[in-house]
Short mmCIF file of C-alpha atoms and ligand atoms in Angstrom, two decimals:
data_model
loop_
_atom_site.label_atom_id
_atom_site.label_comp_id
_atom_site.label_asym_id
_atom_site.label_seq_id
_atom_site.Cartn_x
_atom_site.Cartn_y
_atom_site.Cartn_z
CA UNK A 1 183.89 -29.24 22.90
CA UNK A 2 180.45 -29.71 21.82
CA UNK A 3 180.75 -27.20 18.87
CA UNK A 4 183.49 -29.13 17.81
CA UNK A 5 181.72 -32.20 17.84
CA UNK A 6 179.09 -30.81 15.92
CA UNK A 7 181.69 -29.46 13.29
CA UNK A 8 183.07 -32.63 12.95
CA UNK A 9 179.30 -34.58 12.84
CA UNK A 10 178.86 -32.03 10.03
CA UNK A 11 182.39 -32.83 7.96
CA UNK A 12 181.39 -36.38 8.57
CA UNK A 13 178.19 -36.24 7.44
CA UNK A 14 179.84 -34.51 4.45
CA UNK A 15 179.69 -37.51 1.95
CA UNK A 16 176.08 -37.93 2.12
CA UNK A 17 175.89 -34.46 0.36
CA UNK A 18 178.51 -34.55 -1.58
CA UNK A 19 176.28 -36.84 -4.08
CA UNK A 20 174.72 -33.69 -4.90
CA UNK A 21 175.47 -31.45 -8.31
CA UNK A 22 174.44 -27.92 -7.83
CA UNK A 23 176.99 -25.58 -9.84
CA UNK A 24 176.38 -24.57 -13.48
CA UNK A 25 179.42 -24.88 -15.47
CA UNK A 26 177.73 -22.11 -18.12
CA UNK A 27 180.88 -22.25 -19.96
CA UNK A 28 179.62 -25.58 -21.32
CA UNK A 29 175.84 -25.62 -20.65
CA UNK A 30 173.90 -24.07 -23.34
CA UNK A 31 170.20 -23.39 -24.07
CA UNK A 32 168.97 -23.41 -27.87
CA UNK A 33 165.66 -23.55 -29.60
CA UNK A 34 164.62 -24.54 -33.12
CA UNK A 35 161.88 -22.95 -34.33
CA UNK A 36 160.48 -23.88 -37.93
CA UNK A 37 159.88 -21.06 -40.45
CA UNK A 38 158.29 -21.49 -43.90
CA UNK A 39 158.34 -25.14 -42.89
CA UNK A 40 161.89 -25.26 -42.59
CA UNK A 41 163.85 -25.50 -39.10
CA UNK A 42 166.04 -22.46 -38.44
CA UNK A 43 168.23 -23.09 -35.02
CA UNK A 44 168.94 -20.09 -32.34
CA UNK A 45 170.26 -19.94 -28.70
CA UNK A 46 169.83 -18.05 -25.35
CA UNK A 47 173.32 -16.79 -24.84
CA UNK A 48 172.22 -15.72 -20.68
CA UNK A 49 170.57 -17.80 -18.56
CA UNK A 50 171.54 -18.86 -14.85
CA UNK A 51 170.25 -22.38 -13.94
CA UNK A 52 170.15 -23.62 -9.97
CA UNK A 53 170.20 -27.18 -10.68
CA UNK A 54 170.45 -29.71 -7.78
CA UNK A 55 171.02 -33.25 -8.24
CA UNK A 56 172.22 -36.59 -6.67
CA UNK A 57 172.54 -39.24 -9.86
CA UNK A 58 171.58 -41.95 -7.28
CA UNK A 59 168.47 -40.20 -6.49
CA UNK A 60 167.22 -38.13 -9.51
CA UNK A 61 163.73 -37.94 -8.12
CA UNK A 62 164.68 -35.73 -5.32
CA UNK A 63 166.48 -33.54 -7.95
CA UNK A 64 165.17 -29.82 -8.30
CA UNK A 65 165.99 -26.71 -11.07
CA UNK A 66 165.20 -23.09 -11.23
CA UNK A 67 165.90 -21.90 -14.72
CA UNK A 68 166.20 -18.32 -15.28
CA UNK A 69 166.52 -17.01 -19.07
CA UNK A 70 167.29 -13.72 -20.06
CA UNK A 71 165.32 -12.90 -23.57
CA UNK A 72 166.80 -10.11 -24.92
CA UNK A 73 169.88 -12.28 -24.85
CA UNK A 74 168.37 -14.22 -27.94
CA UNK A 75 170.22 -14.85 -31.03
CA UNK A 76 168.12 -16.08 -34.05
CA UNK A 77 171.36 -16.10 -36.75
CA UNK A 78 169.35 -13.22 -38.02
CA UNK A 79 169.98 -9.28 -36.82
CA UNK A 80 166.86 -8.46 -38.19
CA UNK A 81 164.72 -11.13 -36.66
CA UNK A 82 166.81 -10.47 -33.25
CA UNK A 83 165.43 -6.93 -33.03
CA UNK A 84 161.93 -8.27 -33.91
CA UNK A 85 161.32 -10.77 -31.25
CA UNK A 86 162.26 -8.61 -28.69
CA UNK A 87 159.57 -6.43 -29.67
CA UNK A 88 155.69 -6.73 -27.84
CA UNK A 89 154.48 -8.94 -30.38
CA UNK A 90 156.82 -11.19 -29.22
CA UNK A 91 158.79 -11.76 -26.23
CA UNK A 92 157.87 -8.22 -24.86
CA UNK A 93 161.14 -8.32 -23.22
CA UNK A 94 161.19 -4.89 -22.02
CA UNK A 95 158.13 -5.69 -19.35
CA UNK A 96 158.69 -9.25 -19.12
CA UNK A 97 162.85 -9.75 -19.23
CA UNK A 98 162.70 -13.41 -17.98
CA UNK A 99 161.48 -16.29 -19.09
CA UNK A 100 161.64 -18.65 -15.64
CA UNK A 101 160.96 -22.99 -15.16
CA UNK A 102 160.71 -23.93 -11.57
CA UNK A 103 160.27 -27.67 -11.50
CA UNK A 104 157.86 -30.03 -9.03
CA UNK A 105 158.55 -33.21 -9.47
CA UNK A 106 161.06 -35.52 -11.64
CA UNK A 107 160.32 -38.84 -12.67
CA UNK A 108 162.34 -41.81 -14.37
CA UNK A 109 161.14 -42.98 -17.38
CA UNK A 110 163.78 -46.15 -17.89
CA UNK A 111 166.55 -46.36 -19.77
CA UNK A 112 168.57 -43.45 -18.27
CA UNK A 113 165.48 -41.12 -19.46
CA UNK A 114 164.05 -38.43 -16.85
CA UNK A 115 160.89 -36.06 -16.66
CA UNK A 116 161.39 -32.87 -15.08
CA UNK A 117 157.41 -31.26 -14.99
CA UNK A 118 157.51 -27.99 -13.74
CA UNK A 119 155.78 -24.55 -14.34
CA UNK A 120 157.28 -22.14 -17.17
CA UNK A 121 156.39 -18.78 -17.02
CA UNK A 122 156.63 -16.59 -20.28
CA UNK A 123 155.42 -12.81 -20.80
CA UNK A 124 153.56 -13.02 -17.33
CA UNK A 125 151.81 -16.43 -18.20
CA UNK A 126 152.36 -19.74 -16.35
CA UNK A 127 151.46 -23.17 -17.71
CA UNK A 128 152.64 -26.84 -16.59
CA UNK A 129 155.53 -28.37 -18.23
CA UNK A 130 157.47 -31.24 -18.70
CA UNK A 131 160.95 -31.84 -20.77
CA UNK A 132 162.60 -34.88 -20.86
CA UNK A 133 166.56 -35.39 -20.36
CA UNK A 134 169.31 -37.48 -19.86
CA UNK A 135 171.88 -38.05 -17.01
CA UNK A 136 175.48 -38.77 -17.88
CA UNK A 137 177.82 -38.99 -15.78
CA UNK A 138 181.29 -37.36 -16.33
CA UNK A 139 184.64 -37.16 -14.13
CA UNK A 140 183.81 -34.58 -11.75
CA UNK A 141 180.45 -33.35 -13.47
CA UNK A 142 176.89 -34.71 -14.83
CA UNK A 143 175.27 -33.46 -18.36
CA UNK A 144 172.26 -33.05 -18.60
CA UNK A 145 171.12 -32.94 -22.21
CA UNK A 146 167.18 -32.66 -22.95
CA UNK A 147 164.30 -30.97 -24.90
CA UNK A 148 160.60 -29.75 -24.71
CA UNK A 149 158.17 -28.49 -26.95
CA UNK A 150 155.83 -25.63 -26.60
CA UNK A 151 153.37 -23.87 -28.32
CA UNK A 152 154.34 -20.28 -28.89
CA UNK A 153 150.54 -19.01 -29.03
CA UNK A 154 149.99 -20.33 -25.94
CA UNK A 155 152.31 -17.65 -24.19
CA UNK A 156 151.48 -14.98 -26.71
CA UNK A 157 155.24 -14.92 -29.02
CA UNK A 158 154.65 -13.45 -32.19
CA UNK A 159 150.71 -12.52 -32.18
CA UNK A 160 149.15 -10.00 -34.37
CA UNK A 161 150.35 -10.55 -37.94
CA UNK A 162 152.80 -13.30 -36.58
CA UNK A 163 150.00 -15.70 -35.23
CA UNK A 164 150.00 -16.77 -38.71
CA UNK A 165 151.37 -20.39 -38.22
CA UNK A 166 151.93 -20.67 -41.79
CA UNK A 167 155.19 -18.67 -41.49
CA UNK A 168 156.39 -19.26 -38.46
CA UNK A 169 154.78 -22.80 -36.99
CA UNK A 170 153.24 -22.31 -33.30
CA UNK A 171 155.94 -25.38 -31.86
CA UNK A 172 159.09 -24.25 -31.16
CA UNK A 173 161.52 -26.82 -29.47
CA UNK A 174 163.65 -25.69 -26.80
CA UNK A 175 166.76 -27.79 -26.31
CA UNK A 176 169.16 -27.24 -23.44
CA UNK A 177 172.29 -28.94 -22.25
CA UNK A 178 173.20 -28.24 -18.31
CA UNK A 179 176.37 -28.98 -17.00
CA UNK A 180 176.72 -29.21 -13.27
CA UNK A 181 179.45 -29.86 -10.58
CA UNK A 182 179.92 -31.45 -7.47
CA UNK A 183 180.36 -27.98 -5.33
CA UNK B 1 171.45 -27.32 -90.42
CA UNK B 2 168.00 -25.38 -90.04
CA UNK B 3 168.58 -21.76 -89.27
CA UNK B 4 166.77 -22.03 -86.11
CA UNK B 5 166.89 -22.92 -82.57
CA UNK B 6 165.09 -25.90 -81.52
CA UNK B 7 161.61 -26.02 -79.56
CA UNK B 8 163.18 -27.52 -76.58
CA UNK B 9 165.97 -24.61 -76.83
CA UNK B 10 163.33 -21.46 -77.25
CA UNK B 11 161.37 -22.79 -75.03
CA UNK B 12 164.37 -23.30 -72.30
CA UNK B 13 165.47 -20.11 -73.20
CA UNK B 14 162.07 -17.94 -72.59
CA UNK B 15 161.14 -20.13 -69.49
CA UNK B 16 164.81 -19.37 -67.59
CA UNK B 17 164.08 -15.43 -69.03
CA UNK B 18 160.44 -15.63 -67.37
CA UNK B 19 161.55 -16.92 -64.01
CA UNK B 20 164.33 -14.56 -64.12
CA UNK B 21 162.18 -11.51 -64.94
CA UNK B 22 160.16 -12.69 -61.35
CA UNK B 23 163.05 -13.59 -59.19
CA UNK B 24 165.10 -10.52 -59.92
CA UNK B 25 162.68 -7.73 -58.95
CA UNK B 26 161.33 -10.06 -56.21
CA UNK B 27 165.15 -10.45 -54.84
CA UNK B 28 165.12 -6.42 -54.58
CA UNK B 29 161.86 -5.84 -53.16
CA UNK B 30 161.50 -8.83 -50.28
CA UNK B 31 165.05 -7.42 -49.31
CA UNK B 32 163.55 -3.63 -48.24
CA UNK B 33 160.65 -5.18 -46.44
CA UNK B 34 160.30 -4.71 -42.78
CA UNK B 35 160.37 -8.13 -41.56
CA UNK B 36 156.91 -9.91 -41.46
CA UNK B 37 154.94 -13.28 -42.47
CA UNK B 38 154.93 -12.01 -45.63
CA UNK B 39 158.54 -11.16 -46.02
CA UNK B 40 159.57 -14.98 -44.87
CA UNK B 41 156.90 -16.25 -47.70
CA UNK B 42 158.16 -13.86 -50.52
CA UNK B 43 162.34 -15.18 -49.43
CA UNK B 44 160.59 -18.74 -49.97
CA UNK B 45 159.13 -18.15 -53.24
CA UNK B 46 162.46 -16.15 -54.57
CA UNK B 47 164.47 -19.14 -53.36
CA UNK B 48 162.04 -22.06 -55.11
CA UNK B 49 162.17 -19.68 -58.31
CA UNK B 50 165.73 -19.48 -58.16
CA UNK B 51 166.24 -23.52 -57.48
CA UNK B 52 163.88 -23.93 -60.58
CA UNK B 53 166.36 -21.85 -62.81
CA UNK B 54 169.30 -23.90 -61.46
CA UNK B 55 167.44 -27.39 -62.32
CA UNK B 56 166.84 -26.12 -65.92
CA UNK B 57 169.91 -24.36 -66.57
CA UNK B 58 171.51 -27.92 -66.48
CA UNK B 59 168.81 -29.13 -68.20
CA UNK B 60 169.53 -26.04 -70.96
CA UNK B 61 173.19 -27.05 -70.47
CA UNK B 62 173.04 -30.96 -71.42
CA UNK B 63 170.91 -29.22 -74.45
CA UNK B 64 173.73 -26.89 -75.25
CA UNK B 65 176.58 -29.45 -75.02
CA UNK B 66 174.82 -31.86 -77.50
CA UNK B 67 173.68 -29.15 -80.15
CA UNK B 68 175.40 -26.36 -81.60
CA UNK B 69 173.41 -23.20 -82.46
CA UNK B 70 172.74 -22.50 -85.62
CA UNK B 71 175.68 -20.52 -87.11
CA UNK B 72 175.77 -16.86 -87.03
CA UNK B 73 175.11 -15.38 -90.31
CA UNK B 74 178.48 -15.40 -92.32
CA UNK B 75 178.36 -11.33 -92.86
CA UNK B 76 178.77 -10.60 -89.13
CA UNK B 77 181.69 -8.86 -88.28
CA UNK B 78 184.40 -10.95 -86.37
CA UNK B 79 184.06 -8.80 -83.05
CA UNK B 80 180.25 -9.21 -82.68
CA UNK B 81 180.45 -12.60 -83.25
CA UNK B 82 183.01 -12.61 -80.70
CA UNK B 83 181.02 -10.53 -77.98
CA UNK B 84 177.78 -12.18 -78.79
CA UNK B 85 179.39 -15.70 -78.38
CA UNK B 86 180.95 -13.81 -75.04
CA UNK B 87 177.89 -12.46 -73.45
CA UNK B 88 176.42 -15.87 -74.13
CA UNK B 89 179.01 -17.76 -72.21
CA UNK B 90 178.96 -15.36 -69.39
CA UNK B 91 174.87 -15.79 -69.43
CA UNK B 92 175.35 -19.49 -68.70
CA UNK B 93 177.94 -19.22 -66.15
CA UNK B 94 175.38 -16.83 -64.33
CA UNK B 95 172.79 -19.52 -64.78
CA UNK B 96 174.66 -21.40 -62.40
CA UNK B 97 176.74 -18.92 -60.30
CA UNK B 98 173.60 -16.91 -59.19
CA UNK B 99 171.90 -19.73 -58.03
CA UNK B 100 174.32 -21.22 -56.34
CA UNK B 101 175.60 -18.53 -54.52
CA UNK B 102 172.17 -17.55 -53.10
CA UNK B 103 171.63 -21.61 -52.29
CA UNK B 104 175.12 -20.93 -50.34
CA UNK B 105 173.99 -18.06 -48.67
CA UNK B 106 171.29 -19.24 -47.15
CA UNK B 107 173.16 -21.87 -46.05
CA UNK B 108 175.70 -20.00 -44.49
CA UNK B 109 173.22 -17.57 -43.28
CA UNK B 110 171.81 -20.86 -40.84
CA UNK B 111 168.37 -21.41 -43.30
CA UNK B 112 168.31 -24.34 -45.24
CA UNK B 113 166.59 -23.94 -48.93
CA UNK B 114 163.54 -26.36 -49.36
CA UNK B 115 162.62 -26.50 -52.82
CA UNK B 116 158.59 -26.10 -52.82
CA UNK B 117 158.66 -26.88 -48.96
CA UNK B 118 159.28 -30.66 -50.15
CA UNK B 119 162.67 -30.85 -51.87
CA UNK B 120 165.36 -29.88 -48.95
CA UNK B 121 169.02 -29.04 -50.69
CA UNK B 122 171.86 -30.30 -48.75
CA UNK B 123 173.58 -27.42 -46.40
CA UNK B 124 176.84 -27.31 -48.31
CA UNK B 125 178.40 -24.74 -45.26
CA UNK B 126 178.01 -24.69 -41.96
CA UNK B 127 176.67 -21.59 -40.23
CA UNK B 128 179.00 -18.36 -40.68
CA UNK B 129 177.19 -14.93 -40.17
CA UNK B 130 180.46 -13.65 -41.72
CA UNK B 131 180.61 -15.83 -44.77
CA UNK B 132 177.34 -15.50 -45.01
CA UNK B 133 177.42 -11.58 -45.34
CA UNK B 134 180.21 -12.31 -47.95
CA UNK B 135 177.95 -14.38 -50.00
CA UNK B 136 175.09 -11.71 -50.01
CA UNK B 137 177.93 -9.38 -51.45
CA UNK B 138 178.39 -11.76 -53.83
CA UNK B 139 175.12 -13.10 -55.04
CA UNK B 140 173.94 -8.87 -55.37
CA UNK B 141 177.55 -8.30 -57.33
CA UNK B 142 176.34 -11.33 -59.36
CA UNK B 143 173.07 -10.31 -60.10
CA UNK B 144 173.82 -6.46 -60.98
CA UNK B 145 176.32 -8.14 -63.44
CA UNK B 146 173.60 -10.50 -64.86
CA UNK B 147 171.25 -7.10 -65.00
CA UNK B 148 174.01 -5.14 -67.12
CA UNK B 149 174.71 -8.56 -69.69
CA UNK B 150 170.86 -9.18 -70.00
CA UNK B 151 170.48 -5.55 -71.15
CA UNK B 152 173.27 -5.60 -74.07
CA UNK B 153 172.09 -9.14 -74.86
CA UNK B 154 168.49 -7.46 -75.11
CA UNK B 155 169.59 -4.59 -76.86
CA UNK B 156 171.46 -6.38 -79.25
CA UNK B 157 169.11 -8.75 -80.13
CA UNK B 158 166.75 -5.78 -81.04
CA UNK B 159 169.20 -4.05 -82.94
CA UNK B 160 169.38 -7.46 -85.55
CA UNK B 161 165.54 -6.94 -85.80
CA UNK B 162 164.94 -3.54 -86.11
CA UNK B 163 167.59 -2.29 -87.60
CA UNK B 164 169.55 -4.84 -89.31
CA UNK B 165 166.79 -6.77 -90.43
CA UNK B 166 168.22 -10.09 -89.86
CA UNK B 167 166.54 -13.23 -88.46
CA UNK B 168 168.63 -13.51 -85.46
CA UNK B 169 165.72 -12.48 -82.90
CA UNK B 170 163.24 -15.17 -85.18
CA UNK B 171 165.27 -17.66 -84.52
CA UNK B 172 164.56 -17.48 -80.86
CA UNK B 173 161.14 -16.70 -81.59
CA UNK B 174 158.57 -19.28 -81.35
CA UNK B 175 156.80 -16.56 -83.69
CA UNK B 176 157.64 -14.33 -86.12
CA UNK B 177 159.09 -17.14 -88.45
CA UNK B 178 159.77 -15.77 -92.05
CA UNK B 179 160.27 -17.98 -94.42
CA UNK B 180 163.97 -17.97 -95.17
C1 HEM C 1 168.79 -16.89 -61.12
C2 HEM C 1 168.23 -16.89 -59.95
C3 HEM C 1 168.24 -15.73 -59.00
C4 HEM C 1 168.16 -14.40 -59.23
C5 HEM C 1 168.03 -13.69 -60.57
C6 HEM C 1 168.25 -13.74 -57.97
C7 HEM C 1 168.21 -12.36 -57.79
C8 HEM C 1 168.31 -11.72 -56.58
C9 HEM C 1 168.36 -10.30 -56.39
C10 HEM C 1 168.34 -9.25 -57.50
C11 HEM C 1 168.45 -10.07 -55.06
C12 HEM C 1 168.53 -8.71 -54.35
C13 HEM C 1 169.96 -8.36 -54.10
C14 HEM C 1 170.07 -7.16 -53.21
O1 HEM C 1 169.60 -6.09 -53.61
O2 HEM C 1 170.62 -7.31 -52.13
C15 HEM C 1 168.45 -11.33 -54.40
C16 HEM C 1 168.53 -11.50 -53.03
C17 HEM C 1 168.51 -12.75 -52.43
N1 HEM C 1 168.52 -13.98 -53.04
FE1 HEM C 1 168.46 -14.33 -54.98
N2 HEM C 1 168.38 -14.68 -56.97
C18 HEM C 1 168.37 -15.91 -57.57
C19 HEM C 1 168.48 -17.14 -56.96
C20 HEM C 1 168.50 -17.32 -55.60
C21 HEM C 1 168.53 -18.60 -54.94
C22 HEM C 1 168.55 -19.96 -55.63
C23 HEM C 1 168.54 -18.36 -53.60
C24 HEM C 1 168.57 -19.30 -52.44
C25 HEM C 1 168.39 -20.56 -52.48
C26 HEM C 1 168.53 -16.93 -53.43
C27 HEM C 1 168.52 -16.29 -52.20
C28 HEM C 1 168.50 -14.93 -52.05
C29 HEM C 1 168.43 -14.30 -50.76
C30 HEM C 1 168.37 -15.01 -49.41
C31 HEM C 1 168.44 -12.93 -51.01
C32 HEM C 1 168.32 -11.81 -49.99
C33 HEM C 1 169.59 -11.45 -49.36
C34 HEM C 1 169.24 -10.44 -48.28
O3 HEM C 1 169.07 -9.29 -48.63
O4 HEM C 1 169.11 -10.86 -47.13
N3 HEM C 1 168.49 -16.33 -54.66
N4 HEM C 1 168.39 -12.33 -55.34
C1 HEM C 2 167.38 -13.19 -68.29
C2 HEM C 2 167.25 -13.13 -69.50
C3 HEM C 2 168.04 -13.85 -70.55
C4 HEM C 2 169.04 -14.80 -70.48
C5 HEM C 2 169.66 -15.40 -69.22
C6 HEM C 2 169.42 -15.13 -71.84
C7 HEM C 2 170.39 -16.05 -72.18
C8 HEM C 2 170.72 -16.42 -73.46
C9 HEM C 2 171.75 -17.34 -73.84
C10 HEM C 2 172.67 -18.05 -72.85
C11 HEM C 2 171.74 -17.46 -75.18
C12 HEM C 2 172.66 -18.33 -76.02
C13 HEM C 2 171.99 -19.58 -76.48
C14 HEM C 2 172.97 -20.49 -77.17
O1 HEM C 2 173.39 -20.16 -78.27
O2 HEM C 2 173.30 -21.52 -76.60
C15 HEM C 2 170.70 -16.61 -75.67
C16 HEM C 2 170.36 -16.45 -76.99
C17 HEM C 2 169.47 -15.51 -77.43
N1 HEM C 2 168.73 -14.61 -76.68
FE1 HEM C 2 168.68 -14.52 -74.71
N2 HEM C 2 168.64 -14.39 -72.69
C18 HEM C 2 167.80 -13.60 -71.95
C19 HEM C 2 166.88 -12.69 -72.41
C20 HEM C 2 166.68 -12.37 -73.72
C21 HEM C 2 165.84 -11.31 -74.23
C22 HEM C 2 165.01 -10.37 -73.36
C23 HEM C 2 165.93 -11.36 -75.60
C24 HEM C 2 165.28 -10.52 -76.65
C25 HEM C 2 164.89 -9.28 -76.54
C26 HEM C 2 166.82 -12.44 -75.95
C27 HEM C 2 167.15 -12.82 -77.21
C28 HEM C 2 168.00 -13.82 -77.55
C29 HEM C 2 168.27 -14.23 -78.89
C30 HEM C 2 167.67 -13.60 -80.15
C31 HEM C 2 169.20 -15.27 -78.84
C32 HEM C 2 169.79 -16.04 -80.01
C33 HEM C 2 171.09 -15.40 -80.40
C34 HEM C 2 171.65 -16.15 -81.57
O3 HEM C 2 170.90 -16.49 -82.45
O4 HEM C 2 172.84 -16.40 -81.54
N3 HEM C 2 167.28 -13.02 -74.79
N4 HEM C 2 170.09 -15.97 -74.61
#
């Protein structure tokens, strides 16, 4: 009797959780960068990544995401330059495969706006982030649509003869698009 | 009508064969490098070169189309009037066609062309690795084709000099005038 109580405390209490996204729809959640070369932007795109995103619409603040990207899955439009940045100079994706964000707090900034800051870590080096991004609200599902910048000398991509910034420019913008659903 | 091209037309004509005389070897060699800082720069300059022989092959074109030449002279047989009037015609079309198929490329290849790093040229296609592959094909076909005409037109124009002794290659000349 009492474990069917409790079952039944636990279906009711149901609703209260249900406000929560927390499963990737990767079909239709992407993760691209644009990186600026000669001083003109060339796009490319993470085609593997897993993202555990959790996230109640009516409380974004309590909203967390672990971001896992898999580098060697990079596509630059360019065969050549995909071989390159796998290499040590850049990603060293052999020793370091992932490129993780673990997030620590989020934060509204009006107008439907959000800051996720968290701590990326690329090629065995951590720093504090913070990308911005959007809620909207879909039947069924939320996108999330947002962008950061980093500094690609600050995690060691492309050093040697590609720290010259003059060729390849030290930002790089990483834009991602996460879609999640109700579980 | 003055046996002679015009200053603006010489000097159209030497400037496009100048740039032309860069870009081409440059296209071959940046294309064999390993990829590097360098190798992005040397694509940039080959592409501003290239853009700058577009701009003034319409500039050379709006000269053609409200000048003639001056005529051939009247003992020239019929065919070489023919193939050097041919070889002309197929020059200009190259003018344009090599240009724009390398502007396309890019474009298609997912890298915009930025004239100088100030001038951006509008992405006529959207990204296609495949297309863009094609367009390679086609701006090498192109240029191997603009190699093999530049040589006869070359050789040609040496042959009137040094052998038949004519004033075709003066004419082009902003030296060398006789007095005729
Ligand atoms: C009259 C002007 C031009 C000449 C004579 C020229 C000549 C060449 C030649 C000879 C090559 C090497 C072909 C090969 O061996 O594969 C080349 C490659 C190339 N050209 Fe041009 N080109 C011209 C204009 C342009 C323009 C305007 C652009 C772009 C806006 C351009 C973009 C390229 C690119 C991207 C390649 C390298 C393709 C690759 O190997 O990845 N070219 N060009
Ligand atoms: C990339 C290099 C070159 C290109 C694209 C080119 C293109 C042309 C074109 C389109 C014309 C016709 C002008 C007109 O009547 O409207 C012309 C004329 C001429 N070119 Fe070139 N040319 C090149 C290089 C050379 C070289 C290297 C020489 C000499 C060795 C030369 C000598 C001449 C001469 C003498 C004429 C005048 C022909 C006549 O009087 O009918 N060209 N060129």
């Amino acid at each position: 009797m009492r474990i069917i109580l409790l079952a039944l405390s636990c279906l009711l209490s149901q609703p209260a959780l249900a406000a929560n996204y927390s499963t990737l729809v990767p079909q239709q959640s992407s993760v691209t960068f644009v990186s600026t070369q000669m001083g003109v932007p060339v796009e490319g795109e993470f085609r593997k990544f897993n993202a555990t995103i959790t996230l109640d619409p009516d409380h974004p603040e309590r909203g967390t995401a672990r971001i896992n990207i898999d580098l060697a899955s990079i596509d630059t439009g360019n065969q050549e330059a995909n071989e390159e940045v796998v290499k040590p100079l850049w990603f060293d994706a052999a020793a370091h495969p992932v490129a993780s964000f673990t997030s620590t707090a989020v934060k509204p900034l009006g107008q439907g706006r959000y800051a996720a800051f968290g701590k990326l870590t690329i090629k065995g080096k951590t720093l504090d982030t913070q990308a911005v991004f959007n809620i909207e609200k879909q039947p069924g599902q939320l996108l999330l649509p947002g962008s950061f910048k980093l500094k690609r000398l600050d995690y060691a991509i492309g050093s040697g003869i590609w720290s010259d910034t003059s060729a390849v420019a030290d930002e790089v913008q990483i834009r991602f698009r996460f879609v999640v659903a109700k579980p | 009508m003055p046996n002679r091209y015009t200053h603006t037309a010489i000097s159209l004509h030497w400037l496009i064969a100048l740039l032309i005389f860069a870009a081409f070897p440059l296209g071959v060699y940046m294309h064999d490098l390993p990829l590097s800082p360098d190798k992005l720069r040397l694509y940039s300059y080959h592409k501003w070169i290239g853009v700058t022989i577009f701009m003034l092959a319409i500039i050379r074109l709006v000269w053609r189309a409200t000048h003639r030449p001056p005529p051939l002279p009247a003992n020239m047989p019929k065919w070489e009037r023919f193939a050097a009037e041919s070889v002309h015609h197929l020059l200009y079309a190259l003018l344009f066609l090599i240009p724009l198929s390398g502007w396309l490329m890019s474009s298609a290849k997912g890298f915009q062309t930025v004239w100088f790093g100030v001038l951006p040229l509008p992405d006529l296609l959207g990204k296609n690795k495949e297309l863009g592959d094609l367009l390679q094909k086609v701006h090498e076909l192109l240029n191997f084709s603009l190699l093999g005409l530049v040589l006869g037109h070359a050789g040609a124009a040496l042959k009137h000099h040094f052998i038949r002794h004519d004033t075709i290659l003066e004419r082009m000349l902003p030296f060398l005038r006789r007095n005729s």
